[in-house]
CSV table of C-alpha atoms in Angstrom, one decimal:
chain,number,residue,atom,x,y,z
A,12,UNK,CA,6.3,17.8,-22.2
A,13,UNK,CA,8.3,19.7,-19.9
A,14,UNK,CA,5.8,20.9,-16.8
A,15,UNK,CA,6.5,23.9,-15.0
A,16,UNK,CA,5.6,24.6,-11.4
A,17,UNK,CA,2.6,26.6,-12.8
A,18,UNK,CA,1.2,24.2,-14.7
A,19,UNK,CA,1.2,21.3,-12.6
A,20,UNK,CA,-0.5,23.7,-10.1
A,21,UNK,CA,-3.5,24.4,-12.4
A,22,UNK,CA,-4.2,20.9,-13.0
A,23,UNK,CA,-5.3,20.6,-9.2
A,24,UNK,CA,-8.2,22.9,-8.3
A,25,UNK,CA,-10.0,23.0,-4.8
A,26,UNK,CA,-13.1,21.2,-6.4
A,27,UNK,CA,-11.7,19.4,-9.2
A,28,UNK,CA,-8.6,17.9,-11.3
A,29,UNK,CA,-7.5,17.6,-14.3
A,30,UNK,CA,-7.9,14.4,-16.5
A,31,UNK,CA,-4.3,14.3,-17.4
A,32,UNK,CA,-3.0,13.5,-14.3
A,33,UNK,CA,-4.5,10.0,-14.8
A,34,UNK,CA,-3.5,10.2,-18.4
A,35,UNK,CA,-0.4,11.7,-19.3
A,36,UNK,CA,3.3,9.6,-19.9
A,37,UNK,CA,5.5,12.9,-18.8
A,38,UNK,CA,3.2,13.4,-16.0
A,39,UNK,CA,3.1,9.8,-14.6
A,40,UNK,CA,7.5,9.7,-14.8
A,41,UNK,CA,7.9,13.1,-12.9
A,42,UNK,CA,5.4,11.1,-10.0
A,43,UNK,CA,8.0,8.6,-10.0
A,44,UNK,CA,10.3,11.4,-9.4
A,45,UNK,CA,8.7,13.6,-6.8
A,46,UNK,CA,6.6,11.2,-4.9
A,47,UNK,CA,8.0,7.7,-5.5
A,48,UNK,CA,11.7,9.4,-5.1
A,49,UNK,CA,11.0,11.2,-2.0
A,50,UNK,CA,8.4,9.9,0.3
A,51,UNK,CA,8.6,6.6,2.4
A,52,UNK,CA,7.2,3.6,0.3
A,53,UNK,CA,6.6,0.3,2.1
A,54,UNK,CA,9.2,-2.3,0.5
A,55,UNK,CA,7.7,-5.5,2.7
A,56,UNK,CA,7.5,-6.7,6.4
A,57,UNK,CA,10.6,-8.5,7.7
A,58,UNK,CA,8.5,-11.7,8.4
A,59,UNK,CA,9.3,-12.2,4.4
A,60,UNK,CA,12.8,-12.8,5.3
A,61,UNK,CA,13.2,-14.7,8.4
A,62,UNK,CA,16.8,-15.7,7.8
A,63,UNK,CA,19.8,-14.4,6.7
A,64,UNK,CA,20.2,-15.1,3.0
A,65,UNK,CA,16.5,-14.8,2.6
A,66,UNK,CA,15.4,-11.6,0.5
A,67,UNK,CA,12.1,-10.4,-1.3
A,68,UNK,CA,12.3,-8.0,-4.5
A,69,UNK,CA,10.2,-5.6,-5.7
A,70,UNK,CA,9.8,-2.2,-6.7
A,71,UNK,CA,9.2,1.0,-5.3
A,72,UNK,CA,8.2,3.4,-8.1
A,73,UNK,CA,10.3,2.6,-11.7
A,74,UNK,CA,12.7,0.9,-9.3
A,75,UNK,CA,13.6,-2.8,-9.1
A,76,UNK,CA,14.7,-3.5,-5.4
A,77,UNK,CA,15.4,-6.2,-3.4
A,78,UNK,CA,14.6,-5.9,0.5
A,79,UNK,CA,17.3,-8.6,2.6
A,80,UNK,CA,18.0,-10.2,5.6
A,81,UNK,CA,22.0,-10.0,6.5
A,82,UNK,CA,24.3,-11.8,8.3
A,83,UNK,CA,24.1,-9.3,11.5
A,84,UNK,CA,20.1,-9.6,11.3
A,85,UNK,CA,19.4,-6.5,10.0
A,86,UNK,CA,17.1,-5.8,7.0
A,87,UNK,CA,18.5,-4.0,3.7
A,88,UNK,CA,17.0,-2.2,0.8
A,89,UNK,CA,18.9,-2.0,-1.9
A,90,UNK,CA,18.8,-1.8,-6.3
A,91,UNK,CA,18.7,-4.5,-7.4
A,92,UNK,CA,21.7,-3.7,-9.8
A,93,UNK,CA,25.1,-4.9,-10.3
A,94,UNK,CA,27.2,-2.0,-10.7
A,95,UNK,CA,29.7,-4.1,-13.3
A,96,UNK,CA,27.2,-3.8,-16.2
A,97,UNK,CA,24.3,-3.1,-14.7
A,98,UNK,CA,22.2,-6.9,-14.3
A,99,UNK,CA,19.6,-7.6,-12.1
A,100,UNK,CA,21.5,-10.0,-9.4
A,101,UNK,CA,18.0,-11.4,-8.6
A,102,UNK,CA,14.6,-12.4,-10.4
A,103,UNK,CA,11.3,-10.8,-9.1
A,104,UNK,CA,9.6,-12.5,-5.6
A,105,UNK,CA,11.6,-14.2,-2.8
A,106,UNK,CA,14.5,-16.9,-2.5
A,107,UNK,CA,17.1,-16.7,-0.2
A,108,UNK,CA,20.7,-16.1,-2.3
A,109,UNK,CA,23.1,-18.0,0.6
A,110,UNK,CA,26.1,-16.3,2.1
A,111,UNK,CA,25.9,-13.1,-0.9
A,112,UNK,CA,24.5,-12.1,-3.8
A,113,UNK,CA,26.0,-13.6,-7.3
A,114,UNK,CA,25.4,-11.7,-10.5
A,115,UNK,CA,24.5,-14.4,-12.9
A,116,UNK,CA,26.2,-11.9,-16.1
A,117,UNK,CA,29.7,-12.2,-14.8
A,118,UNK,CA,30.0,-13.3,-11.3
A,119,UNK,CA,30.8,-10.1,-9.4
A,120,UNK,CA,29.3,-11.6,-5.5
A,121,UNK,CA,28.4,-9.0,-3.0
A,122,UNK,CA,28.0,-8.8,0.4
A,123,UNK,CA,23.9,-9.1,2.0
A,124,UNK,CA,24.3,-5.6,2.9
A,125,UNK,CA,25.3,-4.6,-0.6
A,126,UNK,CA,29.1,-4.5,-0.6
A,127,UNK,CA,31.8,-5.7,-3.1
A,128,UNK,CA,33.0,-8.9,-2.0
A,129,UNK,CA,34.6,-10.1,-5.2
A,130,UNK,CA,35.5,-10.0,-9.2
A,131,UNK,CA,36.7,-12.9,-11.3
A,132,UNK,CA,40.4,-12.8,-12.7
A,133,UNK,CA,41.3,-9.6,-10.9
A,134,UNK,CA,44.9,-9.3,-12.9
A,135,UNK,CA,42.8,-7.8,-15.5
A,136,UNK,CA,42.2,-4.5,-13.1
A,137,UNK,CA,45.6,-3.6,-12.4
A,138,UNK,CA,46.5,-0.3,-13.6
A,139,UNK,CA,42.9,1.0,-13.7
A,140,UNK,CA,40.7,2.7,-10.9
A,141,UNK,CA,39.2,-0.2,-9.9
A,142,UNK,CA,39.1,0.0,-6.4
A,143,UNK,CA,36.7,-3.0,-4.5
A,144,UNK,CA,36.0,-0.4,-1.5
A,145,UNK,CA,34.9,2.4,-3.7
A,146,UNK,CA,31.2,2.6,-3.5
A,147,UNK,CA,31.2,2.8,-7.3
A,148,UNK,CA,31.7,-0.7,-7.1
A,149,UNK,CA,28.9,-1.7,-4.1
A,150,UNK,CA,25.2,-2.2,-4.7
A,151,UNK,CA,23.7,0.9,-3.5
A,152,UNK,CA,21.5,0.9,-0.6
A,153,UNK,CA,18.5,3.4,-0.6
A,154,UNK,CA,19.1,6.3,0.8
A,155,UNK,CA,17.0,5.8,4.1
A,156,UNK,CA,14.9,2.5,5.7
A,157,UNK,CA,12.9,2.7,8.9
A,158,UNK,CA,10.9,-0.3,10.3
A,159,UNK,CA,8.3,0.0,12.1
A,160,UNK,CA,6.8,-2.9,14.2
A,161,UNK,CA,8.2,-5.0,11.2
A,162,UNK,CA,6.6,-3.2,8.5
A,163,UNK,CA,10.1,-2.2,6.3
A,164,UNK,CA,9.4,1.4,4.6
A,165,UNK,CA,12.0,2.9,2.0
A,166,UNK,CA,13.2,6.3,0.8
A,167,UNK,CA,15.1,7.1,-2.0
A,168,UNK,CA,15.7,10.7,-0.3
A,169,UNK,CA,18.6,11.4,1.8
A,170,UNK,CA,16.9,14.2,3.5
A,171,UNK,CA,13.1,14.4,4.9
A,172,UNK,CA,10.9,13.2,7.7
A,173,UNK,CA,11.5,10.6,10.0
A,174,UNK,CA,9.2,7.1,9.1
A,175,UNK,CA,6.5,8.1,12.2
A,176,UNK,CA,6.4,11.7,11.2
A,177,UNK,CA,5.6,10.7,7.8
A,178,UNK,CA,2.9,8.2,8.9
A,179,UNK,CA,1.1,10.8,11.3
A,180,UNK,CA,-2.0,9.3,12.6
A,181,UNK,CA,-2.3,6.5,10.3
A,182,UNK,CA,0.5,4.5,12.3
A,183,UNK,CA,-2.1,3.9,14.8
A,184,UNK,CA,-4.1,1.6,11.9
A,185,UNK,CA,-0.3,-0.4,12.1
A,186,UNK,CA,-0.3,-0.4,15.7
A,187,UNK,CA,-4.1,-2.3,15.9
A,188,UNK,CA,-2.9,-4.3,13.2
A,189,UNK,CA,-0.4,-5.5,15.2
A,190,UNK,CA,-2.1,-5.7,18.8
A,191,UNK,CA,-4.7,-8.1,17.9
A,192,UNK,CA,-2.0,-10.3,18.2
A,193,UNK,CA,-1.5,-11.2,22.0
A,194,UNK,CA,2.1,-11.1,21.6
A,195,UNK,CA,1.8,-8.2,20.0
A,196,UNK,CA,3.6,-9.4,16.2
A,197,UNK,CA,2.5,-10.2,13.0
A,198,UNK,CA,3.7,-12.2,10.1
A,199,UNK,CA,3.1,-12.6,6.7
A,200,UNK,CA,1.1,-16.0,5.6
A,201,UNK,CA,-0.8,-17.4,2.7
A,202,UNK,CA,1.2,-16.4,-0.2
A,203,UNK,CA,0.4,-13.3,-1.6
A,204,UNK,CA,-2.3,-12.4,-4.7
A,205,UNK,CA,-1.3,-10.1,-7.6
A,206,UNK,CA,-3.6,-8.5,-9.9
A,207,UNK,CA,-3.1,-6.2,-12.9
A,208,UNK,CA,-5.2,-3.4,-13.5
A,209,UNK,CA,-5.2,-1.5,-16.6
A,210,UNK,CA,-5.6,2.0,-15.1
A,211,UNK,CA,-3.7,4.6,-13.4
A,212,UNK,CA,-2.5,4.0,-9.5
A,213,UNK,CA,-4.2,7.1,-7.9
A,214,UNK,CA,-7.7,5.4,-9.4
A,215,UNK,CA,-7.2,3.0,-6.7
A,216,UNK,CA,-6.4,5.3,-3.8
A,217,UNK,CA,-9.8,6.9,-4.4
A,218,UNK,CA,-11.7,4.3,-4.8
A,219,UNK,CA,-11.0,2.8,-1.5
A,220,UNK,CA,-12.7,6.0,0.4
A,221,UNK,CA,-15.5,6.5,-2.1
A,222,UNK,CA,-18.6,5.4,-0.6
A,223,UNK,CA,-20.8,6.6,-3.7
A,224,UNK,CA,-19.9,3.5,-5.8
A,225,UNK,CA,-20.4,0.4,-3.6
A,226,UNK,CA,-24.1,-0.2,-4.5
A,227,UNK,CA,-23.9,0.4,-7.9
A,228,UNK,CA,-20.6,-0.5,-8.7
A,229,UNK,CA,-20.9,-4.0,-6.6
A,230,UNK,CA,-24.6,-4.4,-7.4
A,231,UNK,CA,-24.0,-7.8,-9.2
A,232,UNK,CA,-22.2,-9.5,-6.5
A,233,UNK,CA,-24.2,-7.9,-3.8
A,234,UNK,CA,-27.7,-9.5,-5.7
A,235,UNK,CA,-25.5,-12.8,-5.9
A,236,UNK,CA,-24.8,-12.8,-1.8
A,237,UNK,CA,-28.3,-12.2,-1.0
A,238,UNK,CA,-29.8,-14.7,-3.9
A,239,UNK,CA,-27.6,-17.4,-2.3
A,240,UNK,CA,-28.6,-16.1,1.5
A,241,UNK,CA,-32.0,-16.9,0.6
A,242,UNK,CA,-31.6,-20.5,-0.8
A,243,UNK,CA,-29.4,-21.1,2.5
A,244,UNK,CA,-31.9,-19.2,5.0
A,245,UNK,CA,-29.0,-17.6,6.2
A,246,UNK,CA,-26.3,-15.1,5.9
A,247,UNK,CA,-23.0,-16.4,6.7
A,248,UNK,CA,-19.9,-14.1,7.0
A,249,UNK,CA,-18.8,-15.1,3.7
A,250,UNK,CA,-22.0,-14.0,1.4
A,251,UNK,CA,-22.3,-10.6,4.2
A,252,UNK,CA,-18.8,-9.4,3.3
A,253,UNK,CA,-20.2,-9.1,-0.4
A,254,UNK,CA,-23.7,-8.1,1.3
A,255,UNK,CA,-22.3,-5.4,2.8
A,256,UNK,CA,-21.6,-3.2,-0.5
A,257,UNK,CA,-25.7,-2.8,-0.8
A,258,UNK,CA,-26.4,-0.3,2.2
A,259,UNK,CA,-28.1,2.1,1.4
A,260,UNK,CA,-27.2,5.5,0.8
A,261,UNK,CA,-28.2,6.7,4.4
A,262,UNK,CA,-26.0,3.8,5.9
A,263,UNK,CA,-22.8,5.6,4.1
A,264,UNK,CA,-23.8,8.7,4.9
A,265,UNK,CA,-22.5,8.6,8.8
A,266,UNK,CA,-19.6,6.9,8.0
A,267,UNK,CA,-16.7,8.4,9.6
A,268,UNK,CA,-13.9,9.1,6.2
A,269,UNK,CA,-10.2,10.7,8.7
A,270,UNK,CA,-7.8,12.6,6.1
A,271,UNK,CA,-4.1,13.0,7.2
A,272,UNK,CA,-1.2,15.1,5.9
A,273,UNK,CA,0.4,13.4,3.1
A,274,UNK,CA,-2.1,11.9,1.9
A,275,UNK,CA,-3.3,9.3,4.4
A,276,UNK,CA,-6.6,8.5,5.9
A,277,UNK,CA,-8.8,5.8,7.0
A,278,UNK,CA,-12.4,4.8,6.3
A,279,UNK,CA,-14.8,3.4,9.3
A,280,UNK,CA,-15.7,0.1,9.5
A,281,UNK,CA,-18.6,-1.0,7.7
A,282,UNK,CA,-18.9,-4.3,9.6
A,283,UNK,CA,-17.7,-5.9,12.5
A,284,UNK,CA,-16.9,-9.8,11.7
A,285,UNK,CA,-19.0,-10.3,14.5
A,286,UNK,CA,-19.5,-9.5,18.6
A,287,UNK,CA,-17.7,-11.6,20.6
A,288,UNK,CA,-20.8,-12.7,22.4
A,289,UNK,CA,-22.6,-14.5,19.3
A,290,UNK,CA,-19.5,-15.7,17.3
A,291,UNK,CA,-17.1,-18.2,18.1
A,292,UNK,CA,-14.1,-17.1,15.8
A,293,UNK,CA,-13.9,-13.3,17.5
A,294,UNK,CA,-15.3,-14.4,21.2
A,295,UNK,CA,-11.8,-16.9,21.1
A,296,UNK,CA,-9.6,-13.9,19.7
A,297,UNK,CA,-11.4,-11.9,22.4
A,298,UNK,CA,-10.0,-14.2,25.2
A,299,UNK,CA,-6.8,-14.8,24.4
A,300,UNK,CA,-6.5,-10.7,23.8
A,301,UNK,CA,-8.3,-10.6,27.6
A,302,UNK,CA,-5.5,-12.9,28.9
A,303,UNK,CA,-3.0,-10.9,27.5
A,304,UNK,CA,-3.7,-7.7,27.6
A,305,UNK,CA,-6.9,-7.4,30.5
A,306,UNK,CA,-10.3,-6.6,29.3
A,307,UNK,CA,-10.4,-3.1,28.9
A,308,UNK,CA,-8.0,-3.1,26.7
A,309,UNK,CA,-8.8,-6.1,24.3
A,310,UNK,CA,-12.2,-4.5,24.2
A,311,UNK,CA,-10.6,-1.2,22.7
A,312,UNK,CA,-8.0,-2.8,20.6
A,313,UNK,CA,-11.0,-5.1,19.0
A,314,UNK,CA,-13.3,-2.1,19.2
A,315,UNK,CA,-11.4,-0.1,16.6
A,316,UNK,CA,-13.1,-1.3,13.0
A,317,UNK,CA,-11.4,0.4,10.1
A,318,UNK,CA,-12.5,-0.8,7.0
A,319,UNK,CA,-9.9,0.6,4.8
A,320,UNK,CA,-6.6,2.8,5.5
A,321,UNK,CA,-4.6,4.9,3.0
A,322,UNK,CA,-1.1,5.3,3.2
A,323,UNK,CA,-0.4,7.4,0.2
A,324,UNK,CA,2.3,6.0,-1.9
A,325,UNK,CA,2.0,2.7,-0.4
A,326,UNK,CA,-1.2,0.8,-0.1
A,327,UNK,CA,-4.1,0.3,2.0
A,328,UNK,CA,-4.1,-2.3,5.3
A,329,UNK,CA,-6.8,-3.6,6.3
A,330,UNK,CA,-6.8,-4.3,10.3
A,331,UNK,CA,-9.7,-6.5,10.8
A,332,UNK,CA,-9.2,-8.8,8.4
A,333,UNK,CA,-5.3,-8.2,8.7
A,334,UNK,CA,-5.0,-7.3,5.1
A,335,UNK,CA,-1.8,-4.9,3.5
A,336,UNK,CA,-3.1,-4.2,-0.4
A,337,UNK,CA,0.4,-3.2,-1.8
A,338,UNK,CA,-0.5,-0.5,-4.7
A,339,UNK,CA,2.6,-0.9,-7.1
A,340,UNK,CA,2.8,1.6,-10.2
A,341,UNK,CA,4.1,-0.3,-13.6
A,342,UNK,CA,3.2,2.9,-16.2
A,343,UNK,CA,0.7,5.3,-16.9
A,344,UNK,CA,-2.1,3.1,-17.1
A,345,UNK,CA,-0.9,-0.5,-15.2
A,346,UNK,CA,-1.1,-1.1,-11.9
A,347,UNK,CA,0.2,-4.2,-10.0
A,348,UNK,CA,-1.9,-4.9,-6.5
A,349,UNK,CA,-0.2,-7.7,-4.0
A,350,UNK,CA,-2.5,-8.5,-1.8
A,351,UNK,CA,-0.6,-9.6,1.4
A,352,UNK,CA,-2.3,-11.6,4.1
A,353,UNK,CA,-1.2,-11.4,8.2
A,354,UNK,CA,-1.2,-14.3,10.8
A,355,UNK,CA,-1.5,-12.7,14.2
A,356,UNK,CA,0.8,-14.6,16.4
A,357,UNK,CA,-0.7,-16.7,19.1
A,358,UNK,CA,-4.1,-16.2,18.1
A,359,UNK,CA,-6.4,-18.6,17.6
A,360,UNK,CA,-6.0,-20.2,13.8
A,361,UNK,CA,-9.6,-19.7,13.1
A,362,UNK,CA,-8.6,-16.3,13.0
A,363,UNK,CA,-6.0,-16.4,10.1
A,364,UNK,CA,-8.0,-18.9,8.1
A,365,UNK,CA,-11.1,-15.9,8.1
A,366,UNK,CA,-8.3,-13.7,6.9
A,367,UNK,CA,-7.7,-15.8,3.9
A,368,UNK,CA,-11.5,-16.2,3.4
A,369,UNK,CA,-11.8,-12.3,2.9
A,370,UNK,CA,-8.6,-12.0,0.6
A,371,UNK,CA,-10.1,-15.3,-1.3
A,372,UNK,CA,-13.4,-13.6,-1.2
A,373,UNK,CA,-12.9,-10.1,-1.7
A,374,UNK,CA,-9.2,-9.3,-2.9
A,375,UNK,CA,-8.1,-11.9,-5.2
A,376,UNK,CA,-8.0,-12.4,-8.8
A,377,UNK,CA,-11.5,-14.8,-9.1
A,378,UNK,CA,-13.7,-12.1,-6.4
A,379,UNK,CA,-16.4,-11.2,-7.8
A,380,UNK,CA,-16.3,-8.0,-6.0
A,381,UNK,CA,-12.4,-7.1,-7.3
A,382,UNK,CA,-13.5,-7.8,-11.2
A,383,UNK,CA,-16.3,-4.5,-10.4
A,384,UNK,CA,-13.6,-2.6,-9.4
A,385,UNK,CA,-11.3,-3.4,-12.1
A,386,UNK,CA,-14.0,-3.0,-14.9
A,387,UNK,CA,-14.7,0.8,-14.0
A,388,UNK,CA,-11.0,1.4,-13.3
A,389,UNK,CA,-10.4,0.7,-16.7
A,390,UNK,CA,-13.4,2.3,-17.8
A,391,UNK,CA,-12.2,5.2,-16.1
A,392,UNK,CA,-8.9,5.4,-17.7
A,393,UNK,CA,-10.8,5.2,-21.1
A,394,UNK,CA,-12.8,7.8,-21.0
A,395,UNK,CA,-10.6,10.2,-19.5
A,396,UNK,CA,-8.8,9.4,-23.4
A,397,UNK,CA,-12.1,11.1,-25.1
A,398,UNK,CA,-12.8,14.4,-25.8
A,399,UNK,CA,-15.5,14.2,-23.7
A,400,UNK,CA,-14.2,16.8,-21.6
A,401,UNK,CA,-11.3,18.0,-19.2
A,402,UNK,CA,-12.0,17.6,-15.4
A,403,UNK,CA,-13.2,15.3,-12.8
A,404,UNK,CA,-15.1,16.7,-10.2
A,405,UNK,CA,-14.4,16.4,-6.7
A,406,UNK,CA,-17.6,18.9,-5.2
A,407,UNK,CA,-18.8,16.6,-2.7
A,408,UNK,CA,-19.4,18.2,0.3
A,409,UNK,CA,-16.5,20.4,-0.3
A,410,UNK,CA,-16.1,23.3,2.2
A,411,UNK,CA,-18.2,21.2,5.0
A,412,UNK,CA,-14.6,19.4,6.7
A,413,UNK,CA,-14.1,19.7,10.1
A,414,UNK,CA,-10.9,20.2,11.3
A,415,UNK,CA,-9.2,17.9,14.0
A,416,UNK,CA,-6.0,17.2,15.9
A,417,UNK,CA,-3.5,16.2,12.9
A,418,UNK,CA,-5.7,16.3,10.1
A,419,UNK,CA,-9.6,16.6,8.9
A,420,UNK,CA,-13.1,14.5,9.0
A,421,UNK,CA,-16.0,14.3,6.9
A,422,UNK,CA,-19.1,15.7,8.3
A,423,UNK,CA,-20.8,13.1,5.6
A,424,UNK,CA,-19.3,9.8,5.2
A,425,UNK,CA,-20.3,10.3,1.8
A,426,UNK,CA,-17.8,13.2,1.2
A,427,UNK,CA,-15.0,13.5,-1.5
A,428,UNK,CA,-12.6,14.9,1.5
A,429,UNK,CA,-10.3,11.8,0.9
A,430,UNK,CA,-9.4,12.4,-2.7
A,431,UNK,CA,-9.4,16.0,-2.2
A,432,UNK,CA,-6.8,15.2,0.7
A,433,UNK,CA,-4.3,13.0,-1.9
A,434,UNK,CA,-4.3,15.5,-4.4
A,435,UNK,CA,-3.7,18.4,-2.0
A,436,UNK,CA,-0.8,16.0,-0.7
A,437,UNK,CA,0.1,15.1,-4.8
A,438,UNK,CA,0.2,18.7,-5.4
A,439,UNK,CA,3.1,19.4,-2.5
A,440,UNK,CA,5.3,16.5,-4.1
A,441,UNK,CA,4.7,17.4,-7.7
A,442,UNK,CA,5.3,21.0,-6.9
A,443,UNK,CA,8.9,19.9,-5.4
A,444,UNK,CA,7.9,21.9,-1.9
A,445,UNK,CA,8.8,18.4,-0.6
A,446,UNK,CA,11.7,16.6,-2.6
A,447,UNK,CA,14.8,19.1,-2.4
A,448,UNK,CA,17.2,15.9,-1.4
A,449,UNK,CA,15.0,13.3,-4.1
A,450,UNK,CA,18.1,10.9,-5.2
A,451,UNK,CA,20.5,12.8,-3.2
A,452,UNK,CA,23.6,10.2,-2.8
């Protein structure tokens, strides 16, 4: 169907939403629309192509894209279309295509920054319109692409916010990221997980705020950690990340959950890998942060624990563990997750290699804390089929948010203030009060 500005505003109430935002085909394409054509999406981070040549293709919404290094250094977005009849030039992932891009259909090569370069047997345009320096005749580059400290973000909108304006105060969650490096830089290492998920993409968003579900949700793998604790006599950092899911109720409860315009936020840490004074892996990060940037301030930058931030549209990074879940939407009820995993340059190796543990451990395809969260995803998609009724309820602690420079925080880390926060920022896309340039040219 056909919404109209009316309707899509009565599907999202103060204290709850309707089912069919999770459910509904026509619902799911105008998001690709208004949010996924309008706000900044993160394409990749410019560590995935090094060299010129080198290029890494994706999606950002229903679109197929290809993010590229070019012969003057700089990094491209564009379709990943050949404007002759329309081919993919490139297959999903990375390569590097040489000197330009080929079209494997009927040759057509193209510049790395997306213009015509040539057309087999070019007698057979004379007379026509065909003109190599029309645009028509280019891959199109998105509209807009900002970088920030390597992290490439896209917009399909001509028009709108700048990248940092867009991020508010989540950039600072990029910015630690990025300074537990010594030399201040990250890159892309380990390969990169993907796992499918048979639900809707804003399921996922939620989830990573909602401190309700961790014990019961995660009580399996949580009983598992603790059962093998015992037979060691000990908890190592591998069983405690999965440990961790089993505080209590109080232990969530002063949890700090941040909500930004837009729909960002972050979560407080839940645990700290451990104090530089009793473990060897952060008290060597620690130093070589103290050599580089003096005590005071590797203390802060190791000081801020984040468990989980949202950038809405995009995915969640993770700065302890150096972590960037990429949330990719495929249709109404399939989601693609790429889990990426960051090597801080110049620190110590031990570092990186616990980065991979908690991907391996937590994030991948064989966790046995990821298959929890994919079981009631899908569960959740299911039901929300039945006629078992019409709205999900968003009431905790509604009405209790304190408001704070650039955005909101929970007086109960417990609090459904996050997913109230995305909706009120889904509302303003779907409602068009932020996409008057979407696809502009």
């Amino acid at each position: 169907m056909a919404y109209t500005n009316e309707q899509i505003d009565a599907l999202v109430r103060d204290d709850s939403v309707h089912k069919s935002v999770y459910t509904d085909p026509d619902l799911y394409q105008l998001e690709m629309e208004r949010i996924y054509g309008h706000a900044w999406i993160y394409v990749g981070h410019d560590s995935q192509v090094p060299n010129a040549g080198d290029f890494y293709a994706t999606r950002i919404g229903d679109q197929d894209v290809i993010m590229v290094r070019a012969n003057d250094k700089k990094v491209y977005v564009l379709y990943n279309r050949c404007p002759h009849r329309g081919a993919k030039l490139v297959p999903d992932g990375c390569g590097n295509t040489g000197k330009f891009f080929r079209c494997p259909y009927h040759a057509w090569t193209f510049k790395l920054d997306g213009a015509h370069l040539a057309a087999p047997m070019k007698s057979g345009f004379e007379g026509t319109c065909f003109d190599p320096k029309h645009p028509d005749f280019s891959m199109r580059q998105l509209a807009r692409v900002e970088s920030y400290r390597g992290f490439v973000f896209a917009s399909q909108a001509a028009q709108g916010d700048d990248l940092k304006s867009f991020l508010g105060g989540v950039i600072t969650s990029i910015d630690n990221l990025c300074d537990r490096s010594p030399v201040g830089e990250v890159e892309v290492a380990g390969g990169v997980f993907k796992v499918w998920q048979n639900s809707n993409w804003k399921v996922f968003y939620e989830n990573l705020h909602d401190t309700m579900h961790a014990q019961v949700t995660h009580e399996s793998s949580v009983v598992a950690a603790r059962d093998q604790a015992k037979e060691m006599g000990e908890m190592p950092l591998e069983l405690h990340i999965m440990d961790g899911n089993g505080e209590p109720y109080s232990f969530w409860e002063k949890l700090d959950l941040c909500a930004y315009d837009n729909g960002h936020g972050y979560m407080e840490g839940i645990f700290n890998p451990g104090a530089a004074e009793r473990d060897p892996v952060t008290r060597a990060h620690f130093e070589v942060l103290e050599q580089a940037w003096g005590r005071e301030r590797a203390l802060e930058i190791l000081g801020m624990n984040r468990h989980n931030t949202i950038i809405y549209g995009s995915g969640s990074p993770h700065t302890v563990f150096q972590q960037f879940r990429v949330i990719r939407p495929v249709a109404v009820d399939r989601t693609m997750i790429e889990i990426q995993t960051f090597r801080l340059k110049g620190a110590p190796e031990a570092v990186f290699k616990r980065s991979l543990m908690y991907a391996n451990v937590i994030n991948s395809p064989s966790s046995n804390v990821m298959a929890d969260d994919v079981e009631v995803y899908k569960r959740c998609q299911d039901g929300n089929l039945t006629h078992g009724g019409d709205w999900i309820s968003l009431h905790r602690y509604l009405g209790t948010d304190r408001v704070v420079p650039g955005g909101m925080i929970s007086t109960n880390g417990t609090s459904e203030l996050p997913m109230r926060n995305q909706f009120r920022a889904w509302k303003q896309y779907m409602l068009a009060t932020k996409t008057e340039a979407v696809h502009a040219a």
